[in-house]
Short mmCIF file of C-alpha atoms in Angstrom, two decimals:
data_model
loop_
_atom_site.label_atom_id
_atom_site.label_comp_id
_atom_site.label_asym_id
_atom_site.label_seq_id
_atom_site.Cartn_x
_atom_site.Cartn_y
_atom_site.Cartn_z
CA UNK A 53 20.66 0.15 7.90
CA UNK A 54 21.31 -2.61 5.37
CA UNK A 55 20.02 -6.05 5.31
CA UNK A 56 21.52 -8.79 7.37
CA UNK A 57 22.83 -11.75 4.88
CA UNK A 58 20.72 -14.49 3.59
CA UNK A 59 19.66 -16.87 0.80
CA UNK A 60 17.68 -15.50 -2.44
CA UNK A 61 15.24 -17.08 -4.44
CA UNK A 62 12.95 -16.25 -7.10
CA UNK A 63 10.29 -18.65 -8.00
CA UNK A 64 8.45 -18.49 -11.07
CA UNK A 65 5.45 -20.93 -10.15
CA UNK A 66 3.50 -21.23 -6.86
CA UNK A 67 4.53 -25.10 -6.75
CA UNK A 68 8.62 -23.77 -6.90
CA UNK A 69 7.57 -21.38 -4.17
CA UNK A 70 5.52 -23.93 -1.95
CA UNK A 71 8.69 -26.56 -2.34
CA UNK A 72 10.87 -24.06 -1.31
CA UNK A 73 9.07 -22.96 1.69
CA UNK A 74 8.65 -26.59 2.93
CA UNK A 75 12.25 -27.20 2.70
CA UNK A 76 12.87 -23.77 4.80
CA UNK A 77 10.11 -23.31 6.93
CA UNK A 78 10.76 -21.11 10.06
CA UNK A 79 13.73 -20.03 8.56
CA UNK A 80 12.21 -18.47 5.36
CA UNK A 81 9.85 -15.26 4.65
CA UNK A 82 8.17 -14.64 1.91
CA UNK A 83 8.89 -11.69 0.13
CA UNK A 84 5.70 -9.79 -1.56
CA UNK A 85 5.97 -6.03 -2.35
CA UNK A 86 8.55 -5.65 0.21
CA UNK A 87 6.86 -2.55 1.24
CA UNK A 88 6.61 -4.34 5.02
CA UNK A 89 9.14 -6.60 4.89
CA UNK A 90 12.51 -4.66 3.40
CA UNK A 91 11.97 -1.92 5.57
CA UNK A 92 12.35 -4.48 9.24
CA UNK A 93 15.21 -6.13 7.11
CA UNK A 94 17.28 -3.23 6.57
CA UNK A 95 16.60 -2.05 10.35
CA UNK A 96 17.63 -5.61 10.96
CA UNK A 97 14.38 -6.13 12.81
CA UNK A 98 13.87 -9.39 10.94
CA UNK A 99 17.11 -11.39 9.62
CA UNK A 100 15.69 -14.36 7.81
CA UNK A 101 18.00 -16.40 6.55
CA UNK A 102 16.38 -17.47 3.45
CA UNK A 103 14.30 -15.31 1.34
CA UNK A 104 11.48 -16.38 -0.75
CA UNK A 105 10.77 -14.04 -4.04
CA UNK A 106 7.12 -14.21 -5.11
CA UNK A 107 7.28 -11.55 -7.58
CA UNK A 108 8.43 -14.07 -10.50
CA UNK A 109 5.28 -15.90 -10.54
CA UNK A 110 3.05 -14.38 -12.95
CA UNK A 111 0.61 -16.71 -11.66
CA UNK A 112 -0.72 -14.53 -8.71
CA UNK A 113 -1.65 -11.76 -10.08
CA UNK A 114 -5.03 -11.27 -11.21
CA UNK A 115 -8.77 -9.84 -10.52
CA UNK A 116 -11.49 -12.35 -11.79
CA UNK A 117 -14.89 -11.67 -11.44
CA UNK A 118 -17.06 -14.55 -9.63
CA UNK A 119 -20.20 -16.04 -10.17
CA UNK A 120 -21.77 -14.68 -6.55
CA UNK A 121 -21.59 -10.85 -8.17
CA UNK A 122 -17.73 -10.68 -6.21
CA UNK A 123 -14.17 -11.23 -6.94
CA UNK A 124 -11.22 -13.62 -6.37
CA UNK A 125 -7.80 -11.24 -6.56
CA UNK A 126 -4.42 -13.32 -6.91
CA UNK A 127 -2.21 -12.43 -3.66
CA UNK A 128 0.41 -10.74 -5.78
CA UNK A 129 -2.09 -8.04 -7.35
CA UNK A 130 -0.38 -4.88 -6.66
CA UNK A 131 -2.47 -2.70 -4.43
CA UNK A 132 -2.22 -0.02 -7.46
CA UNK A 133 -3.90 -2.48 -9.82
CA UNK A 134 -6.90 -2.99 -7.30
CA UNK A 135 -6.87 0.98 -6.99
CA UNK A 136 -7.36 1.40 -10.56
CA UNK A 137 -10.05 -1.84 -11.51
CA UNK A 138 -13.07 -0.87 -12.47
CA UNK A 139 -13.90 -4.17 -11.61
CA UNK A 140 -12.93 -3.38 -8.04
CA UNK A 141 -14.87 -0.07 -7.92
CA UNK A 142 -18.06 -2.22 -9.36
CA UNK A 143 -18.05 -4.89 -7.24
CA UNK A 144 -16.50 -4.45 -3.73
CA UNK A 145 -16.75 -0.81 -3.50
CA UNK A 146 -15.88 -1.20 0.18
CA UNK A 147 -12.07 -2.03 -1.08
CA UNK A 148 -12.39 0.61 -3.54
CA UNK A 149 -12.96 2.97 -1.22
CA UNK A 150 -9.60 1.83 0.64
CA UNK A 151 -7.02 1.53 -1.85
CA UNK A 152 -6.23 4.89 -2.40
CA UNK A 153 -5.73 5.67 1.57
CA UNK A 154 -2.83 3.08 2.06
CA UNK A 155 0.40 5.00 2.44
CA UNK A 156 1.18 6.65 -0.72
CA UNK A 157 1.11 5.45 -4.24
CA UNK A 158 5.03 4.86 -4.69
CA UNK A 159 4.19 2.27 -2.29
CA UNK A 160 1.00 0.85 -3.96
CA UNK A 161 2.79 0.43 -7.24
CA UNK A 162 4.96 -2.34 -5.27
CA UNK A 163 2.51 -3.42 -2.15
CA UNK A 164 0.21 -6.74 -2.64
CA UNK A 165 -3.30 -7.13 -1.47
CA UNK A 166 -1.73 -10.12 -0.20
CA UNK A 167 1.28 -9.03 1.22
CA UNK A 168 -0.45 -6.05 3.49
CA UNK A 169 -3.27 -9.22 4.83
CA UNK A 170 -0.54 -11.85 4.98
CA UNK A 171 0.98 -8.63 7.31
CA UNK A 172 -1.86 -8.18 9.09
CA UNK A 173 -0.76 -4.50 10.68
CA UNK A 174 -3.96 -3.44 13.32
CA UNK A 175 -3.12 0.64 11.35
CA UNK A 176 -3.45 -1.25 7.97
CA UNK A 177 -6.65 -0.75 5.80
CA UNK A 178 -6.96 -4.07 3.88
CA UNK A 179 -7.49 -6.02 6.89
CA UNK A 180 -10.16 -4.09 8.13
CA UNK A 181 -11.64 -4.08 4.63
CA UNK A 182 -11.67 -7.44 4.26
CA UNK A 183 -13.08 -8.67 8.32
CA UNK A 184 -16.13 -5.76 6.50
CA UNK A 185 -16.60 -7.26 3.12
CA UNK A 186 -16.61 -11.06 4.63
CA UNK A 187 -14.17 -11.73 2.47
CA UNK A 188 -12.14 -14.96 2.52
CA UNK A 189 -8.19 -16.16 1.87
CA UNK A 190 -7.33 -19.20 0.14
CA UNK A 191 -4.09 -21.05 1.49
CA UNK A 192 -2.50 -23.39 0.05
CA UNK A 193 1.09 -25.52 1.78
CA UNK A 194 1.89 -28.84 0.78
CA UNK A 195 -0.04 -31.11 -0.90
CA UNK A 196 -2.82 -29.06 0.26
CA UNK A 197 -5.60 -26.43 0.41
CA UNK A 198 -7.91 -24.59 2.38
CA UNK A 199 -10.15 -21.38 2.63
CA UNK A 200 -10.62 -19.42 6.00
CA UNK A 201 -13.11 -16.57 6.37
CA UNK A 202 -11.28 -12.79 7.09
CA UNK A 203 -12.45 -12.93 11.30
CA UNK A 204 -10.58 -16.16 11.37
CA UNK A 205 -7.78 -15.17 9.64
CA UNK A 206 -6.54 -12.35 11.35
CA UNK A 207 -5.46 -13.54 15.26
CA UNK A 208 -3.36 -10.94 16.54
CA UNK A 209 -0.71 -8.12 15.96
CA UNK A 210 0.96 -9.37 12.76
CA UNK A 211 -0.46 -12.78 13.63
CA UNK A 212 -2.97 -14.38 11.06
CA UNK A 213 -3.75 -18.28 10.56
CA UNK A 214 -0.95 -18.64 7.82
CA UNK A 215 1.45 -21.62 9.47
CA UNK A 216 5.71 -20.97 8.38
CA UNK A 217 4.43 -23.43 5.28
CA UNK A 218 1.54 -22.12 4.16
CA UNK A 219 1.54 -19.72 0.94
CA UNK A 220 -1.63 -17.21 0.55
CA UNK A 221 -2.38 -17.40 -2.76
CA UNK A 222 -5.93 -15.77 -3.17
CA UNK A 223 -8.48 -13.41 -1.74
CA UNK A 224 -11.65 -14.00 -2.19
CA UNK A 225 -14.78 -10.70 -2.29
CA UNK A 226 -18.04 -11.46 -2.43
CA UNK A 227 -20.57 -9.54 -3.86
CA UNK A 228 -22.56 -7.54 -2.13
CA UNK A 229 -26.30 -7.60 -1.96
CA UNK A 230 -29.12 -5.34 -3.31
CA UNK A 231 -29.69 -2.19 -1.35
CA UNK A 232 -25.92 -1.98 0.41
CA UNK A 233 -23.89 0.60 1.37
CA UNK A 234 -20.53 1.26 2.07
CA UNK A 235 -18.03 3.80 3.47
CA UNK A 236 -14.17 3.77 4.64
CA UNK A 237 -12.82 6.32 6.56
CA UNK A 238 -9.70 7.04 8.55
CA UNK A 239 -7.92 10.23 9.54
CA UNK A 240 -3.94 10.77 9.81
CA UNK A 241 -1.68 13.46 10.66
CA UNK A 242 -0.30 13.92 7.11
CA UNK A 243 -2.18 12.04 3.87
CA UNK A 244 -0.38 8.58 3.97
CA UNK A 245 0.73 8.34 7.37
CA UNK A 246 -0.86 5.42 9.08
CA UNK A 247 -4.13 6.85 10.93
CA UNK A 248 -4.86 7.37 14.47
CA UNK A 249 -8.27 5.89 13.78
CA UNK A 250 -10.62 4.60 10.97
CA UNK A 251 -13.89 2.42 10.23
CA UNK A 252 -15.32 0.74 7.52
CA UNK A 253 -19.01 0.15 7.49
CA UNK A 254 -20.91 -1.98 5.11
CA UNK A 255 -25.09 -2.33 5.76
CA UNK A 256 -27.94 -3.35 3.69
CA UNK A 257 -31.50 -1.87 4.16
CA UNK A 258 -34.96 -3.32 3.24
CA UNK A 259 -37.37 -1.61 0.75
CA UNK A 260 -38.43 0.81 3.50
CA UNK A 261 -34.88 1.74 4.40
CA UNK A 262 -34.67 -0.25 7.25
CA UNK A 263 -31.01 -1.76 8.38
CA UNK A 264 -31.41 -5.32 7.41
CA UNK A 265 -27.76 -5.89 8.35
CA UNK A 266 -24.54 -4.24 9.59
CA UNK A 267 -21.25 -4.29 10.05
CA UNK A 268 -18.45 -2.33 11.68
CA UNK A 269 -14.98 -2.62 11.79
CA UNK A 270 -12.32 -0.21 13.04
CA UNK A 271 -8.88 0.51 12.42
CA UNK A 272 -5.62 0.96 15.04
CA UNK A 273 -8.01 0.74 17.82
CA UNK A 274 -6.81 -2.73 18.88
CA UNK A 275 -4.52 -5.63 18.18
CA UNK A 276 -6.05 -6.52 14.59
CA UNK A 277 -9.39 -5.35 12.66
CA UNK A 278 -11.90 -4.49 15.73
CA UNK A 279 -15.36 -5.49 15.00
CA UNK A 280 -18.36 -3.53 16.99
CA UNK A 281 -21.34 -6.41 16.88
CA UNK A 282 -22.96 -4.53 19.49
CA UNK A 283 -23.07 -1.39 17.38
CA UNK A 284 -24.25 -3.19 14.64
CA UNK A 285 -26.58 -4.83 16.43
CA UNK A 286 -28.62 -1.57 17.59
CA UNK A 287 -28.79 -0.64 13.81
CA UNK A 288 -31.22 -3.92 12.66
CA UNK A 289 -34.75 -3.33 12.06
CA UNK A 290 -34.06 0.08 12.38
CA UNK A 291 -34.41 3.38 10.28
CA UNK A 292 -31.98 5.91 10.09
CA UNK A 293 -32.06 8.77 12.58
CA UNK A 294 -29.40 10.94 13.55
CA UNK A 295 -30.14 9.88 16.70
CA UNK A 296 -29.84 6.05 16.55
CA UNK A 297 -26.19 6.87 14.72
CA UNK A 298 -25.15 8.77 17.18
CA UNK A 299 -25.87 5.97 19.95
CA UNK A 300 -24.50 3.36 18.25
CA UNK A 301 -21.27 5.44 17.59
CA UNK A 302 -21.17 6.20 21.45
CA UNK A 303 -21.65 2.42 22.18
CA UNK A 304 -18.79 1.59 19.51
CA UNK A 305 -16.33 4.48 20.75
CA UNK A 306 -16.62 3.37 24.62
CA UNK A 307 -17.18 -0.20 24.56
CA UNK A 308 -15.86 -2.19 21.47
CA UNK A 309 -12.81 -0.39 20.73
CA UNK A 310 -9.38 -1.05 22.85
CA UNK A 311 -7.11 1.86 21.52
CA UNK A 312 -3.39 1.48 22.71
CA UNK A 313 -2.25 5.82 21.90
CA UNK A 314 0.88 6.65 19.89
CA UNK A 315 3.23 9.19 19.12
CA UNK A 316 0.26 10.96 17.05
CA UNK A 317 -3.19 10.55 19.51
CA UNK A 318 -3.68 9.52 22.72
CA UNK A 319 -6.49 6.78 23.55
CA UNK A 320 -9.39 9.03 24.20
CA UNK A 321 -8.06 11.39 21.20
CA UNK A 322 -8.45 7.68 19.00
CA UNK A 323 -11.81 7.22 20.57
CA UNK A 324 -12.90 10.47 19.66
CA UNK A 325 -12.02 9.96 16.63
CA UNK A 326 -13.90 6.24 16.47
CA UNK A 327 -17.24 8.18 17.52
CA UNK A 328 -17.09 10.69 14.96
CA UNK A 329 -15.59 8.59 12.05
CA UNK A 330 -18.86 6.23 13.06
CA UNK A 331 -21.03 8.96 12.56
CA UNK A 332 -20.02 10.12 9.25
CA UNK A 333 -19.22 6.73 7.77
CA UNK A 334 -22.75 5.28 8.69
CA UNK A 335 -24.76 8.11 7.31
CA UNK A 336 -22.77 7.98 4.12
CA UNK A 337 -23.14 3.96 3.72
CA UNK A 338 -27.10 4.16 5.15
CA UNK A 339 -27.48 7.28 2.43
CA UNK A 340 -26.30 5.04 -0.17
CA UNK A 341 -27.43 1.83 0.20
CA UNK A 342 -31.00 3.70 0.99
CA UNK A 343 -31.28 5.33 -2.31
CA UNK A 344 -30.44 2.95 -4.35
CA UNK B 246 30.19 -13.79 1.57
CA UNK B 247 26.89 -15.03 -0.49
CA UNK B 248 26.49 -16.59 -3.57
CA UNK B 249 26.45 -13.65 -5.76
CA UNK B 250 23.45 -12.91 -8.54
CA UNK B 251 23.32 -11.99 -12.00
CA UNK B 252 21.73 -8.95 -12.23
CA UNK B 253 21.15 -7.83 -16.14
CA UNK B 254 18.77 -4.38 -16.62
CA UNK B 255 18.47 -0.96 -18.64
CA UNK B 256 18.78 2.27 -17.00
CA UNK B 257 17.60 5.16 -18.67
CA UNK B 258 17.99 3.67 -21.85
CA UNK B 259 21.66 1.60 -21.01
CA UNK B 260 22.04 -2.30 -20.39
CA UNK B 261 24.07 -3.09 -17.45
CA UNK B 262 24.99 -6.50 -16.39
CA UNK B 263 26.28 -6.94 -13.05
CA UNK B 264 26.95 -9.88 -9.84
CA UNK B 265 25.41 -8.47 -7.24
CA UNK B 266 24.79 -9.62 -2.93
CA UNK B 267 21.30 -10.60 -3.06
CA UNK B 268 20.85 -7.99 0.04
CA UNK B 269 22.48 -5.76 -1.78
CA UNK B 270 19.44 -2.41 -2.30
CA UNK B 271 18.66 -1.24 -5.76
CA UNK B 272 19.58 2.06 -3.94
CA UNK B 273 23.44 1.56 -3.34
CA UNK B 274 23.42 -0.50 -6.44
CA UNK B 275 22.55 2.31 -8.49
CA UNK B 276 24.51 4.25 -6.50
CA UNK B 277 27.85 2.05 -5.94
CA UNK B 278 27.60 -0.35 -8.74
CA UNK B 279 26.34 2.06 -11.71
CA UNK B 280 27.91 5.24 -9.92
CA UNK B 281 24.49 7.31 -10.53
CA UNK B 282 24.58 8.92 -7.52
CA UNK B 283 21.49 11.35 -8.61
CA UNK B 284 19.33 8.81 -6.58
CA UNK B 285 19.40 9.77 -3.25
CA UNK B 286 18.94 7.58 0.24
CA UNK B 287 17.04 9.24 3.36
CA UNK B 288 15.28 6.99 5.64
CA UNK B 289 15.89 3.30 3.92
CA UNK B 290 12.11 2.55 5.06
CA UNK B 291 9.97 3.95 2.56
CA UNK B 292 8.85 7.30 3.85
CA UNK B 293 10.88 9.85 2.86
CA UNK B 294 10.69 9.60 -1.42
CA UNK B 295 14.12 10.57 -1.80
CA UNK B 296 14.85 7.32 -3.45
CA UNK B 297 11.82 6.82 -5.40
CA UNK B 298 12.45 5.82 -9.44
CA UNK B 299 10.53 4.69 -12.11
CA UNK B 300 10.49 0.82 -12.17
CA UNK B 301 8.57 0.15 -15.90
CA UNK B 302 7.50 3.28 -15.93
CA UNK B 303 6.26 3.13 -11.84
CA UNK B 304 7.25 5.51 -9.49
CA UNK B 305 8.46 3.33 -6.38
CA UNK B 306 11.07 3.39 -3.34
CA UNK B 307 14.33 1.53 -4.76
CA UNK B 308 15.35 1.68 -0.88
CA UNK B 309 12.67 -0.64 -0.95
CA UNK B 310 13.79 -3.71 -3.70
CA UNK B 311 16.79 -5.45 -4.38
CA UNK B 312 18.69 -4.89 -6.91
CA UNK B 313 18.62 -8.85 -7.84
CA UNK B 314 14.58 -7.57 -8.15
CA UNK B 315 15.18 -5.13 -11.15
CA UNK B 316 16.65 -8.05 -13.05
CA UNK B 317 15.10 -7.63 -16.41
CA UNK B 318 13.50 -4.59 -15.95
CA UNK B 319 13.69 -0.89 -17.23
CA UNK B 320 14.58 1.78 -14.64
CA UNK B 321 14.47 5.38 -15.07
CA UNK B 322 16.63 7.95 -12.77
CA UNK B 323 17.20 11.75 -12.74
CA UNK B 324 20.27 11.45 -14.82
CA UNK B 325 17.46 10.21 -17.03
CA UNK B 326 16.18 13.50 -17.94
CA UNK B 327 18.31 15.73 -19.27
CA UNK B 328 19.63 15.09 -22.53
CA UNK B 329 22.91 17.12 -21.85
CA UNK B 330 23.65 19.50 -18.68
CA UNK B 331 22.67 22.74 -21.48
CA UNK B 332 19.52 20.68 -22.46
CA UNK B 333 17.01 19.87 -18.95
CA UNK B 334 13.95 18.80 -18.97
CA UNK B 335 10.55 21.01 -18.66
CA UNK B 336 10.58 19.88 -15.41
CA UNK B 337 13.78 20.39 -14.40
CA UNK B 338 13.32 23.82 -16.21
CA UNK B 339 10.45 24.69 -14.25
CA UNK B 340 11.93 23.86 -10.67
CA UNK B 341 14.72 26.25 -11.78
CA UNK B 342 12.50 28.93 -12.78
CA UNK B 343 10.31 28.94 -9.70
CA UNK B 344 12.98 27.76 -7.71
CA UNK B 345 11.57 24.82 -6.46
CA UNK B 346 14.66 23.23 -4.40
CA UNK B 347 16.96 24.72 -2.44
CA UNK B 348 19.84 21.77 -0.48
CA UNK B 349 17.92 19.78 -3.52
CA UNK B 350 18.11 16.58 -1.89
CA UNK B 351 14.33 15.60 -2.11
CA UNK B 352 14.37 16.84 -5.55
CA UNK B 353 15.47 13.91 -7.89
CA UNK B 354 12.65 11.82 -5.86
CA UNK B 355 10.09 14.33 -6.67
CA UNK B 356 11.25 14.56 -10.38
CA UNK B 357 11.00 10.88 -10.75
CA UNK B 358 7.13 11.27 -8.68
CA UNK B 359 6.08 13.98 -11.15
CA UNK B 360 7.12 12.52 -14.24
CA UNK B 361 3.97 9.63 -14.70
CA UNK B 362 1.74 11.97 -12.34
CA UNK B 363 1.76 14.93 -15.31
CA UNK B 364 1.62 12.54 -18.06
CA UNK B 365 -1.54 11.57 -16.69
CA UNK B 366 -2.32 14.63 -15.11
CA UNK B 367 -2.44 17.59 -17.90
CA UNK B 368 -3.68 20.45 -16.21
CA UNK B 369 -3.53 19.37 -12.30
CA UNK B 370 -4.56 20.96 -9.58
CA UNK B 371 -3.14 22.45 -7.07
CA UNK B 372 -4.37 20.08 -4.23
CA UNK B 373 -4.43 17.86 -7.01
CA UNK B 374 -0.33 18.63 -6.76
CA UNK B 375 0.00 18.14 -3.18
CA UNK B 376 -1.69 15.13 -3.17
CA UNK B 377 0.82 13.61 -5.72
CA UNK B 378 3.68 14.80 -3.54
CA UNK B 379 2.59 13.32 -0.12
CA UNK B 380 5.06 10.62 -0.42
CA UNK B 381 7.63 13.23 -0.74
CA UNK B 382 9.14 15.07 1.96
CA UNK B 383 11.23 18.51 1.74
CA UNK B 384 13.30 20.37 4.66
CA UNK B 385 14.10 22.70 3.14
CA UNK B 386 11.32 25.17 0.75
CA UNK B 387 8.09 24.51 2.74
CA UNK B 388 6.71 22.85 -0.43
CA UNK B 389 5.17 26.01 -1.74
CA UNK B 390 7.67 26.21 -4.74
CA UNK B 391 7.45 22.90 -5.47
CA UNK B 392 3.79 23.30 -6.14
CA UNK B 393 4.42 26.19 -8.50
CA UNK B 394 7.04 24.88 -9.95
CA UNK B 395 4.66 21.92 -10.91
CA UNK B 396 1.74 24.60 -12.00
CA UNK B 397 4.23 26.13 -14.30
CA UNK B 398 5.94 23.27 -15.65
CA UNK B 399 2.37 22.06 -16.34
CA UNK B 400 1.08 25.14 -18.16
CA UNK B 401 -0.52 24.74 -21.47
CA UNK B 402 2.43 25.97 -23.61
#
């Protein structure tokens, strides 16, 4: 249970790392928090040969506020920071709401916002937060950069649009508009395991408290962040009712999720879950973003 | 064998220089290198809180960096808080008193937890307690002494 050998390197700017990477390519990984990554290295599930150490560069860690009301958070903010920002709570309180259910906080002090996206774990909570919150990750390789909205980014189990060259170096939040409400939740065996299921939901209303817009995203039901547009789509124009939830948690559970099972809950146990995670998550988003 | 790396850091107050493997876990390097064997190693993937430390002050996994990652930084470890075997720390005090380990292999990982959580945590709770601790896991008490242990370290004196 020890690392297989390999090359170390420690950057201290985002040019030093970018070089580095483009001389190594497929045969480098990044190293972030580590909270991901060390783990399959010292179960040998990954042996690169060449490892990249991002936590020199001062450079990529930060929360700025932006002009559209949101946020643009360096890659290397550690998920602790983002936990504790008021800035955070104030402005994307959809990722507020998430920080403090990812594993435990011996982990957050190390783990990266973008070292758990760059990841891109279907059980993990920042992925799902950010496919919610629209949010979008600058990339930068060579010579070159370029910004890719969150339901392009993520492609697959552990797969996301970042090439073997490219370096994440910021996520941008946007703001959210008037009337909006939001609401994360997930349920696990023990606090901190990875849950057996979990949903964010973000929705705006009119004046008279009717949906205006929706969105619904679900966690470890699939191979990546799982949206539910059909879901959403039953909320618009509408007011809340228990009864309208309730269908469009149905519709959600049995139609636009693909659970896998685990060791912890079996499919239908994950769908069960889905339904009544749906229910409680879009009454406590529709409460808020209605009484506002 | 690799190219080696300086490694230069403080631990609990003491500069060490060393050359270390740049696999080489801040785990067996505190363990191996600086023989403080008070750190303990459970399930080398982050889970278990056996290993955790402060890093700066930070409770995290050192099963979980490399030791070529602590290079200048401060570390804190059990052997940390005692200032002599006839001298322990509240804490360490407490978990005596309310016998709060028993094999006490879980226990230098829950010190190291409890530490930043009660500096910022005066009077905590007791699911306040439980919370702090879910990164920590015990085979042997059942927890319950561990929480009390906490409550009565955390008593206003």
């Amino acid at each position: 249970m020890k690392p297989a050998p390999f090359a170390y390197h420690a950057p201290e700017s985002v040019d030093q790392a970018i070089e580095l990477l483009g001389e190594a390519a497929a045969d480098a990984k990044l190293l972030a928090g580590g909270q991901s990554l060390v783990p399959a290295m010292n179960f040998r599930i990954l042996q690169p040969s060449v490892l990249i150490d991002l936590n020199r560069i001062a450079a990529l860690d930060y929360i700025e506020p932006s002009d559209d009301g949101g946020l643009r958070l360096g890659a290397m903010t550690r998920q602790s920071a983002v936990e504790r920002s008021a800035l955070v709570a104030e402005r994307v309180p959809l990722l507020h709401q998430a920080m403090p259910l990812i594993a435990h906080p011996q982990i957050r002090n190390r783990g990266t916002i973008g070292g758990s996206l760059a990841h891109a774990d279907p059980a993990a909570e920042l992925p799902v937060a950010a496919v919610a919150a629209d949010a979008s990750f600058v990339i930068r390789q060579n010579g070159s950069e370029r910004t890719v909205p969150a339901d392009e980014f993520f492609q697959g189990m552990f797969t996301t649009a970042l090439g073997p060259q490219d370096l994440l170096v910021e996520i941008r939040w946007p703001g959210s508009p008037p009337r909006s409400g939001w609401a994360f939740q997930e349920v696990a065996r023990r606090s901190g395991d990875y849950a057996m299921a979990g949903v964010a939901v973000r929705l705006t209303v009119n004046e008279a408290g009717e949906c205006q817009q929706a969105r619904l995203v679900y966690l470890n039901v699939g191979d990546g962040p799982t949206t539910a547009p059909q879901a959403a789509e039953m909320l618009v124009g509408q007011r809340h009712s228990s009864e309208l939830v309730a269908e469009a948690a149905d519709k959600a559970a049995a139609d636009e999720i693909f659970p896998f099972g685990n060791l912890h809950a079996s499919p239908e146990y994950q769908r069960h879950l889905a339904r009544v995670l749906t229910v409680r998550a879009l009454n406590a988003a529709w409460g808020q973003a209605a009484a506002i | 064998m690799q190219p080696l790396h300086k490694v230069r850091l403080t631990v609990n107050g003491q500069i060490f220089e060393r050359q270390v493997e740049p696999r080489l876990l801040l785990s067996d390097f505190l363990r191996h290198e600086l023989s403080l064997t008070g750190t303990h190693v459970g399930c080398e993937h982050g889970v278990c809180g056996a290993c955790t430390v402060l890093l700066d002050g930070q409770p995290v996994r050192s099963c979980l960096l490399l030791a070529v990652q602590s290079d200048g930084h401060e570390l804190m470890t059990v052997e940390g808080l005692a200032a002599s075997p006839d001298d322990l720390h509240p804490l360490q005090q407490a978990f005596w008193e309310k016998h709060g380990l028993q094999c006490g292999f879980c226990t230098a990982g829950i010190m190291m937890t409890l530490l930043p959580f009660l500096a910022e945590h005066e009077q905590p709770a007791e699911h306040e307690i439980r919370h702090a601790l879910s990164g920590n896991i015990c085979r042997c008490t059942g927890y319950q002494h561990i929480v009390d242990a906490v409550l009565h370290a955390a008593r206003p004196s």
